[in-house]
CSV table of C-alpha atoms in Angstrom, one decimal:
chain,number,residue,atom,x,y,z
A,703,MET,CA,111.8,-8.0,-51.8
A,704,GLU,CA,112.5,-7.5,-55.4
A,705,SER,CA,110.5,-6.1,-58.3
A,706,GLN,CA,108.9,-8.8,-60.6
A,707,PRO,CA,108.0,-8.6,-64.4
A,708,MET,CA,104.6,-7.2,-65.6
A,709,ASN,CA,101.9,-9.8,-66.0
A,710,GLY,CA,102.5,-11.7,-69.0
A,711,GLY,CA,100.2,-13.2,-71.8
A,712,GLU,CA,97.3,-11.4,-73.4
A,713,GLY,CA,94.6,-12.2,-71.0
A,714,PRO,CA,92.4,-9.7,-69.2
A,715,ASN,CA,94.9,-9.2,-66.3
A,716,SER,CA,97.9,-8.8,-68.6
A,717,TYR,CA,100.2,-5.9,-69.0
A,718,ALA,CA,99.5,-6.0,-72.7
A,719,GLN,CA,95.9,-5.4,-72.2
A,720,ASN,CA,96.3,-3.0,-69.1
A,721,SER,CA,99.1,-0.4,-69.8
A,722,SER,CA,97.0,2.3,-71.5
A,723,TYR,CA,98.1,4.8,-68.9
A,724,GLN,CA,101.8,4.1,-69.9
A,725,ARG,CA,100.8,4.4,-73.7
A,726,VAL,CA,99.2,7.9,-73.1
A,727,GLY,CA,102.5,8.9,-71.3
A,728,VAL,CA,104.8,7.4,-74.1
A,729,SER,CA,102.6,8.9,-76.8
A,730,ALA,CA,102.9,12.4,-75.0
A,731,ALA,CA,106.5,12.1,-75.1
A,732,THR,CA,107.0,11.0,-78.5
A,733,ALA,CA,107.4,14.5,-80.0
A,734,PHE,CA,110.2,15.4,-77.4
A,735,LEU,CA,112.0,12.1,-78.3
A,736,GLN,CA,112.0,12.6,-82.0
A,737,ALA,CA,112.9,16.3,-81.7
A,738,GLY,CA,115.7,15.4,-79.5
A,739,ILE,CA,117.0,12.6,-82.0
A,740,ALA,CA,116.9,15.3,-84.9
A,741,LYS,CA,118.9,17.8,-82.7
A,742,GLU,CA,121.4,15.5,-80.9
A,743,PHE,CA,122.0,12.3,-82.9
A,744,GLU,CA,125.5,12.8,-84.6
A,745,ILE,CA,125.7,10.6,-87.6
A,746,GLY,CA,129.4,11.6,-88.5
A,747,GLN,CA,130.7,10.9,-84.9
A,748,TYR,CA,130.6,7.1,-84.7
A,749,PRO,CA,131.3,5.6,-88.3
A,750,CYS,CA,129.9,2.3,-87.6
A,751,ALA,CA,126.6,3.8,-87.2
A,752,ARG,CA,126.8,4.4,-91.2
A,753,ASN,CA,126.0,0.7,-91.8
A,754,SER,CA,124.1,-0.5,-88.6
A,755,ILE,CA,122.6,1.5,-85.5
A,756,VAL,CA,122.0,-0.6,-82.3
A,757,ILE,CA,119.2,0.3,-80.1
A,758,ALA,CA,118.1,-1.1,-76.8
A,759,ASP,CA,114.7,-0.6,-75.0
A,760,LEU,CA,115.3,-1.2,-71.4
A,761,GLY,CA,112.4,-2.6,-69.3
A,762,CYS,CA,110.3,-3.4,-72.4
A,763,SER,CA,107.9,-5.7,-70.8
A,764,VAL,CA,105.5,-7.5,-73.3
A,765,GLY,CA,104.3,-4.7,-75.5
A,766,PRO,CA,102.6,-3.1,-77.1
A,767,ASN,CA,104.1,0.2,-76.1
A,768,THR,CA,107.5,-0.8,-76.5
A,769,PHE,CA,106.8,-1.3,-80.3
A,770,LEU,CA,105.3,2.0,-80.5
A,771,VAL,CA,108.5,3.6,-79.0
A,772,VAL,CA,111.0,1.8,-81.1
A,773,GLN,CA,109.2,2.7,-84.3
A,774,ALA,CA,109.2,6.3,-83.3
A,775,ILE,CA,112.8,6.2,-82.6
A,776,ILE,CA,113.7,4.5,-86.1
A,777,ASP,CA,111.4,6.8,-88.0
A,778,ALA,CA,113.2,9.9,-86.4
A,779,LEU,CA,116.6,8.2,-87.1
A,780,ARG,CA,115.7,7.5,-90.6
A,781,LEU,CA,114.7,11.2,-91.2
A,782,LYS,CA,118.1,12.2,-89.6
A,783,TYR,CA,119.9,10.0,-92.1
A,784,MET,CA,117.7,11.0,-95.1
A,785,SER,CA,118.6,14.7,-94.4
A,786,SER,CA,122.5,13.8,-94.3
A,787,ILE,CA,122.7,10.8,-96.5
A,788,SER,CA,124.6,12.6,-99.2
A,789,LEU,CA,127.3,13.6,-96.8
A,790,PHE,CA,128.1,10.3,-95.4
A,791,SER,CA,126.8,7.3,-97.3
A,792,SER,CA,124.6,6.2,-100.2
A,793,ASP,CA,122.8,3.5,-98.1
A,794,MET,CA,120.4,3.8,-95.2
A,795,PRO,CA,121.8,1.9,-92.1
A,796,GLU,CA,120.2,-1.2,-90.8
A,797,PHE,CA,118.7,-1.2,-87.3
A,798,LEU,CA,119.1,-3.8,-84.6
A,799,VAL,CA,116.8,-3.5,-81.8
A,800,PHE,CA,117.6,-5.3,-78.4
A,801,PHE,CA,114.4,-5.7,-76.1
A,802,ASN,CA,115.5,-6.0,-72.5
A,803,ASP,CA,113.7,-6.9,-69.4
A,804,GLN,CA,114.0,-9.2,-66.4
A,805,VAL,CA,114.8,-12.9,-67.0
A,806,ALA,CA,111.3,-13.9,-66.1
A,807,ASN,CA,109.7,-11.6,-68.5
A,808,ASP,CA,107.1,-13.1,-70.9
A,809,PHE,CA,109.5,-12.8,-73.9
A,810,ASN,CA,107.2,-15.4,-75.9
A,811,THR,CA,104.3,-13.1,-75.9
A,812,LEU,CA,106.5,-10.0,-76.8
A,813,PHE,CA,108.0,-11.6,-79.9
A,814,ARG,CA,104.7,-13.1,-80.9
A,815,SER,CA,103.2,-9.7,-81.1
A,816,LEU,CA,106.1,-8.1,-82.7
A,817,PRO,CA,104.8,-6.0,-85.7
A,818,SER,CA,105.0,-8.0,-88.9
A,819,GLU,CA,105.7,-4.9,-91.0
A,820,ASP,CA,108.7,-4.0,-88.8
A,821,ARG,CA,111.9,-3.0,-90.7
A,822,TYR,CA,114.5,-3.8,-88.1
A,823,PHE,CA,116.3,-6.9,-86.7
A,824,ALA,CA,114.9,-7.8,-83.2
A,825,ALA,CA,116.5,-9.8,-80.4
A,826,GLY,CA,115.9,-10.2,-76.6
A,827,MET,CA,118.3,-9.5,-73.9
A,828,PRO,CA,117.2,-10.8,-70.5
A,829,GLY,CA,118.6,-9.6,-67.4
A,830,SER,CA,118.7,-6.5,-64.9
A,831,PHE,CA,119.7,-3.3,-66.5
A,832,TYR,CA,121.3,-2.4,-63.2
A,833,HIS,CA,124.2,-4.4,-64.5
A,834,CYS,CA,126.0,-4.6,-67.7
A,835,LEU,CA,124.1,-6.5,-70.5
A,836,PHE,CA,125.8,-5.5,-73.9
A,837,PRO,CA,129.5,-5.2,-75.0
A,838,LYS,CA,131.4,-2.1,-74.2
A,839,ALA,CA,130.6,0.7,-76.6
A,840,SER,CA,127.8,-1.3,-78.5
A,841,LEU,CA,124.8,0.8,-78.3
A,842,HIS,CA,123.8,3.8,-80.3
A,843,PHE,CA,120.5,4.7,-78.6
A,844,VAL,CA,119.0,3.6,-75.4
A,845,HIS,CA,115.4,4.1,-74.6
A,846,SER,CA,113.6,3.4,-71.1
A,847,SER,CA,110.1,4.2,-69.9
A,848,TYR,CA,108.4,3.5,-66.7
A,849,ALA,CA,111.0,1.3,-65.5
A,850,ASN,CA,113.8,3.4,-63.6
A,851,GLN,CA,111.2,4.0,-60.8
A,852,TRP,CA,111.6,0.3,-60.0
A,853,LEU,CA,114.4,-0.3,-57.5
A,854,SER,CA,116.8,-3.4,-57.4
A,855,GLN,CA,115.3,-4.2,-54.0
A,856,VAL,CA,113.2,-2.6,-51.1
A,857,PRO,CA,115.9,-0.9,-48.8
A,858,LYS,CA,117.2,-3.3,-46.2
A,859,GLU,CA,116.5,-0.9,-43.3
A,860,VAL,CA,112.8,-0.8,-44.2
A,861,ARG,CA,112.6,-4.6,-43.9
A,862,ASP,CA,114.3,-4.4,-40.4
A,863,GLU,CA,111.9,-4.3,-37.5
A,864,ASN,CA,114.7,-3.0,-35.3
A,865,SER,CA,115.4,-0.1,-37.5
A,866,LEU,CA,114.0,3.3,-37.3
A,867,ALA,CA,113.0,2.9,-40.9
A,868,TRP,CA,110.7,-0.1,-40.2
A,869,ASN,CA,107.7,0.9,-42.3
A,870,LYS,CA,104.9,-0.7,-40.2
A,871,GLY,CA,101.3,-0.5,-41.6
A,872,ARG,CA,102.5,1.1,-45.0
A,873,ILE,CA,103.7,-0.3,-48.2
A,874,PHE,CA,105.2,3.0,-49.5
A,875,TYR,CA,107.5,5.9,-48.1
A,876,THR,CA,105.0,8.6,-48.5
A,877,GLY,CA,103.5,9.6,-45.2
A,878,ALA,CA,106.0,7.6,-43.3
A,879,PRO,CA,108.8,8.7,-41.0
A,880,THR,CA,111.8,10.5,-42.3
A,881,GLU,CA,114.1,7.6,-42.0
A,882,VAL,CA,111.8,5.7,-44.4
A,883,TRP,CA,112.1,8.1,-47.1
A,884,THR,CA,115.8,8.6,-46.5
A,885,ALA,CA,116.5,4.8,-46.8
A,886,TYR,CA,114.3,4.9,-50.2
A,887,ALA,CA,116.1,7.8,-51.4
A,888,ALA,CA,119.5,6.1,-50.6
A,889,GLN,CA,118.5,3.0,-52.4
A,890,TYR,CA,117.4,4.9,-55.5
A,891,ALA,CA,120.7,6.9,-55.6
A,892,LYS,CA,122.6,3.6,-55.5
A,893,ASP,CA,120.5,2.1,-58.2
A,894,LEU,CA,120.6,5.0,-60.5
A,895,GLU,CA,124.4,5.1,-60.2
A,896,SER,CA,124.6,1.5,-61.0
A,897,PHE,CA,122.3,2.1,-64.1
A,898,LEU,CA,124.1,4.9,-65.3
A,899,GLN,CA,127.7,3.2,-64.7
A,900,ALA,CA,126.4,0.3,-66.8
A,901,GLN,CA,125.2,2.5,-69.5
A,902,ALA,CA,128.3,4.6,-69.6
A,903,GLN,CA,130.1,1.3,-70.7
A,904,GLU,CA,127.6,0.1,-73.2
A,905,VAL,CA,126.6,3.4,-75.1
A,906,VAL,CA,129.2,4.9,-77.6
A,907,VAL,CA,130.6,8.3,-77.0
A,908,GLY,CA,128.0,10.7,-78.3
A,909,GLY,CA,125.2,8.1,-78.0
A,910,LEU,CA,121.8,9.1,-76.6
A,911,MET,CA,119.8,7.7,-73.9
A,912,ALA,CA,116.0,8.7,-73.6
A,913,LEU,CA,114.4,8.2,-70.1
A,914,LEU,CA,110.7,8.6,-69.2
A,915,PHE,CA,109.6,8.2,-65.6
A,916,PRO,CA,107.4,9.5,-62.9
A,917,CYS,CA,108.6,12.2,-60.9
A,918,CYS,CA,107.7,14.8,-58.1
A,919,GLN,CA,108.3,18.5,-57.7
A,920,ASN,CA,111.4,19.6,-56.2
A,921,GLY,CA,111.8,18.9,-52.5
A,922,ASN,CA,109.9,16.1,-50.6
A,923,SER,CA,106.6,16.7,-52.2
A,924,SER,CA,106.0,13.2,-53.3
A,925,ASN,CA,103.0,13.0,-50.8
A,926,GLU,CA,101.0,15.0,-53.2
A,927,SER,CA,101.9,13.2,-56.4
A,928,PRO,CA,99.2,11.3,-58.1
A,929,ILE,CA,101.1,8.0,-58.1
A,930,ALA,CA,101.7,8.3,-54.4
A,931,LYS,CA,98.0,8.5,-53.8
A,932,VAL,CA,97.5,5.4,-55.8
A,933,PHE,CA,100.0,3.5,-53.8
A,934,ASN,CA,98.7,4.6,-50.5
A,935,LEU,CA,95.2,3.7,-51.4
A,936,LEU,CA,96.5,0.1,-52.3
A,937,GLY,CA,98.2,0.1,-48.9
A,938,SER,CA,95.0,1.1,-47.1
A,939,THR,CA,93.2,-1.7,-48.9
A,940,LEU,CA,95.7,-4.2,-47.6
A,941,MET,CA,95.2,-2.9,-44.1
A,942,ASP,CA,91.7,-3.3,-44.5
A,943,MET,CA,91.9,-6.9,-45.4
A,944,ALA,CA,94.2,-7.4,-42.5
A,945,LYS,CA,91.5,-6.0,-40.1
A,946,THR,CA,89.0,-8.2,-41.3
A,947,GLY,CA,91.3,-11.2,-40.9
A,948,ASP,CA,91.7,-12.1,-44.5
A,949,ILE,CA,95.5,-11.5,-44.4
A,950,GLU,CA,98.0,-11.2,-41.5
A,951,GLU,CA,98.7,-7.7,-40.4
A,952,GLY,CA,102.2,-8.6,-40.1
A,953,LYS,CA,102.5,-9.6,-43.8
A,954,VAL,CA,101.4,-6.0,-44.5
A,955,ASP,CA,104.0,-4.6,-42.1
A,956,SER,CA,106.7,-6.5,-43.9
A,957,PHE,CA,105.4,-5.6,-47.4
A,958,ASN,CA,106.9,-2.6,-49.2
A,959,LEU,CA,106.8,-1.5,-52.9
A,960,PRO,CA,110.3,-1.4,-54.6
A,961,ILE,CA,109.4,1.9,-56.1
A,962,TYR,CA,110.7,5.5,-55.8
A,963,ILE,CA,109.7,8.8,-57.3
A,964,PRO,CA,112.6,11.1,-57.6
A,965,SER,CA,112.3,15.0,-57.8
A,966,ILE,CA,113.8,16.7,-60.8
A,967,THR,CA,116.6,18.2,-58.9
A,968,GLU,CA,117.5,15.0,-57.2
A,969,PHE,CA,117.8,13.2,-60.6
A,970,LYS,CA,119.9,16.0,-62.3
A,971,THR,CA,122.3,16.0,-59.2
A,972,LEU,CA,122.7,12.3,-59.4
A,973,VAL,CA,123.5,12.3,-63.0
A,974,GLY,CA,125.9,15.1,-62.6
A,975,SER,CA,127.6,13.1,-59.9
A,976,ASN,CA,127.9,10.1,-62.2
A,977,GLY,CA,129.7,12.5,-64.7
A,978,TYR,CA,129.5,10.3,-67.7
A,979,PHE,CA,126.4,11.8,-69.2
A,980,SER,CA,125.1,15.4,-69.8
A,981,VAL,CA,121.6,16.3,-69.8
A,982,VAL,CA,120.7,17.7,-73.3
A,983,GLN,CA,117.0,17.9,-72.9
A,984,MET,CA,114.5,17.7,-70.2
A,985,GLU,CA,110.8,18.0,-70.5
A,986,LYS,CA,107.7,17.6,-68.3
A,987,VAL,CA,105.0,15.6,-69.8
A,988,PRO,CA,101.8,17.3,-69.6
A,989,PRO,CA,99.4,15.7,-67.1
A,990,ILE,CA,96.1,14.3,-68.3
A,991,SER,CA,93.1,14.7,-66.1
A,992,MET,CA,90.4,12.0,-66.1
A,993,PRO,CA,87.0,12.0,-64.8
A,994,ALA,CA,86.0,10.2,-61.7
A,995,ASN,CA,83.8,7.2,-62.7
A,996,ASP,CA,83.6,3.4,-62.4
A,997,GLY,CA,85.2,2.9,-65.7
A,998,ILE,CA,88.4,4.9,-64.9
A,999,ALA,CA,88.7,3.3,-61.4
A,1000,ARG,CA,88.5,-0.2,-62.8
A,1001,ALA,CA,91.2,0.9,-65.5
A,1002,MET,CA,93.4,2.1,-62.9
A,1003,SER,CA,92.9,-1.0,-60.5
A,1004,MET,CA,93.6,-3.3,-63.4
A,1005,SER,CA,96.8,-1.3,-64.5
A,1006,ILE,CA,98.1,-1.5,-60.9
A,1007,ARG,CA,97.4,-5.2,-60.8
A,1008,ALA,CA,99.1,-5.8,-64.2
A,1009,ALA,CA,102.2,-4.2,-62.7
A,1010,MET,CA,102.3,-5.5,-59.2
A,1011,GLU,CA,100.5,-8.8,-59.1
A,1012,GLY,CA,103.7,-10.7,-59.1
A,1013,ILE,CA,105.2,-9.1,-55.9
A,1014,ILE,CA,101.8,-9.3,-54.2
A,1015,SER,CA,101.3,-12.9,-54.9
A,1016,ASP,CA,104.8,-13.8,-54.0
A,1017,HIS,CA,104.3,-12.1,-50.4
A,1018,PHE,CA,100.7,-12.6,-49.7
A,1019,GLY,CA,99.6,-15.6,-51.9
A,1020,CYS,CA,97.7,-15.6,-55.1
A,1021,GLN,CA,94.5,-16.6,-53.5
A,1022,VAL,CA,94.0,-13.0,-52.1
A,1023,VAL,CA,94.5,-11.0,-55.4
A,1024,ASP,CA,91.0,-11.1,-56.9
A,1025,ASP,CA,89.5,-9.8,-53.6
A,1026,LEU,CA,92.4,-7.2,-53.2
A,1027,PHE,CA,91.9,-5.6,-56.5
A,1028,GLU,CA,88.1,-5.7,-56.2
A,1029,ARG,CA,88.3,-3.8,-52.9
A,1030,TYR,CA,91.0,-1.5,-54.3
A,1031,GLN,CA,88.7,-0.4,-57.1
A,1032,ASN,CA,85.9,0.2,-54.9
A,1033,LYS,CA,88.3,2.4,-52.8
A,1034,ILE,CA,89.6,4.4,-55.8
A,1035,VAL,CA,85.8,5.3,-56.5
A,1036,SER,CA,85.1,6.4,-53.1
A,1037,HIS,CA,88.4,8.2,-52.1
A,1038,LEU,CA,89.4,10.1,-55.2
A,1039,GLN,CA,87.4,12.7,-56.6
A,1040,ASN,CA,89.6,13.1,-59.6
A,1041,PRO,CA,91.5,9.9,-60.0
A,1042,PRO,CA,95.0,10.6,-61.5
A,1043,GLY,CA,95.9,9.6,-64.7
A,1044,VAL,CA,99.4,9.7,-66.6
A,1045,GLY,CA,100.9,12.7,-65.1
A,1046,ALA,CA,103.9,14.3,-63.4
A,1047,GLU,CA,106.2,12.4,-65.7
A,1048,LEU,CA,109.6,13.6,-66.9
A,1049,PHE,CA,111.3,13.1,-70.2
A,1050,VAL,CA,115.0,13.3,-70.1
A,1051,LEU,CA,117.5,12.9,-73.1
A,1052,LEU,CA,121.3,12.2,-72.1
A,1053,LYS,CA,124.2,12.1,-74.1
A,1054,ARG,CA,127.3,10.1,-73.3
A,1055,LYS,CA,130.4,12.2,-72.6
A,1056,PRO,CA,133.9,11.5,-74.1
A,1057,LEU,CA,135.1,10.2,-70.9
A,1058,SER,CA,136.8,7.0,-70.5
A,1059,ILE,CA,136.1,4.4,-67.9
A,1060,ASN,CA,138.8,2.5,-66.2
């Protein structure tokens, strides 16, 4: 089972209309992003950047959040160049932005909604960011938010009925036997290594990569994270439907989310093991609490639907989706006194080390 793109289009169930939680997180991290650029982006280190700067947003989906981030990056880079322009050049460089997501992503909606006042060249780059997508040493700045928690696939052990990691009755690893968590952690480590290895080839020496993703506190504490509660409630809703005969229980047993929430120490250790990037900035994004009410419950349900309808429809069939998310919304209201908003996120700025790749 692999991840699917977010819901396309601009309709009521689309990601474009139901990504306010991600937007809050992105907005909260903007100050960290721009401060990091002001401090760490080295104009004189890569001469080609005096004429043009190449930026990539990995896992961009369909907007509008990607446009907010890209504009924040370009604004910060312009300020950086304006403060140094007399030293290196009389001209402001041009900006080329690559918007990346899976091949099936709705790039038509993405580019139809591209801001008309944009002052940069834009292009699409479909494909998985767990593999190389760009020429070597071609990117000066890479950004990715709310994307690296998506695994390339569900761990094979979790899908094997004969394995100790068979995740019967659950769709996520929280609350599951240790073997399930271990399988997820191993898949995340493998995927993050692939991601960093690809970026190490594509990012220029001294180039920057900004990541924003959900995290949990150090140690295996993801059971208590807000996002774990959200996923566990979705799993229990599916089990309710199995008990009423609306879906097959075996379908629930074989369904698992290709998502992993790392701890801060876990992430730092894996970056250190890769060796091609140094962590130059790491900030926790302040959590945002939201009151428990039907409006927030509906927004949460719609947000999860926009992100996961693709993989749910592939596994259970599209005919169950409306009923599932109506039940899910009701369960959020009845089970969560304080529904989690955007919180427990980590902003990380990485810099490409001067190391060669064979």
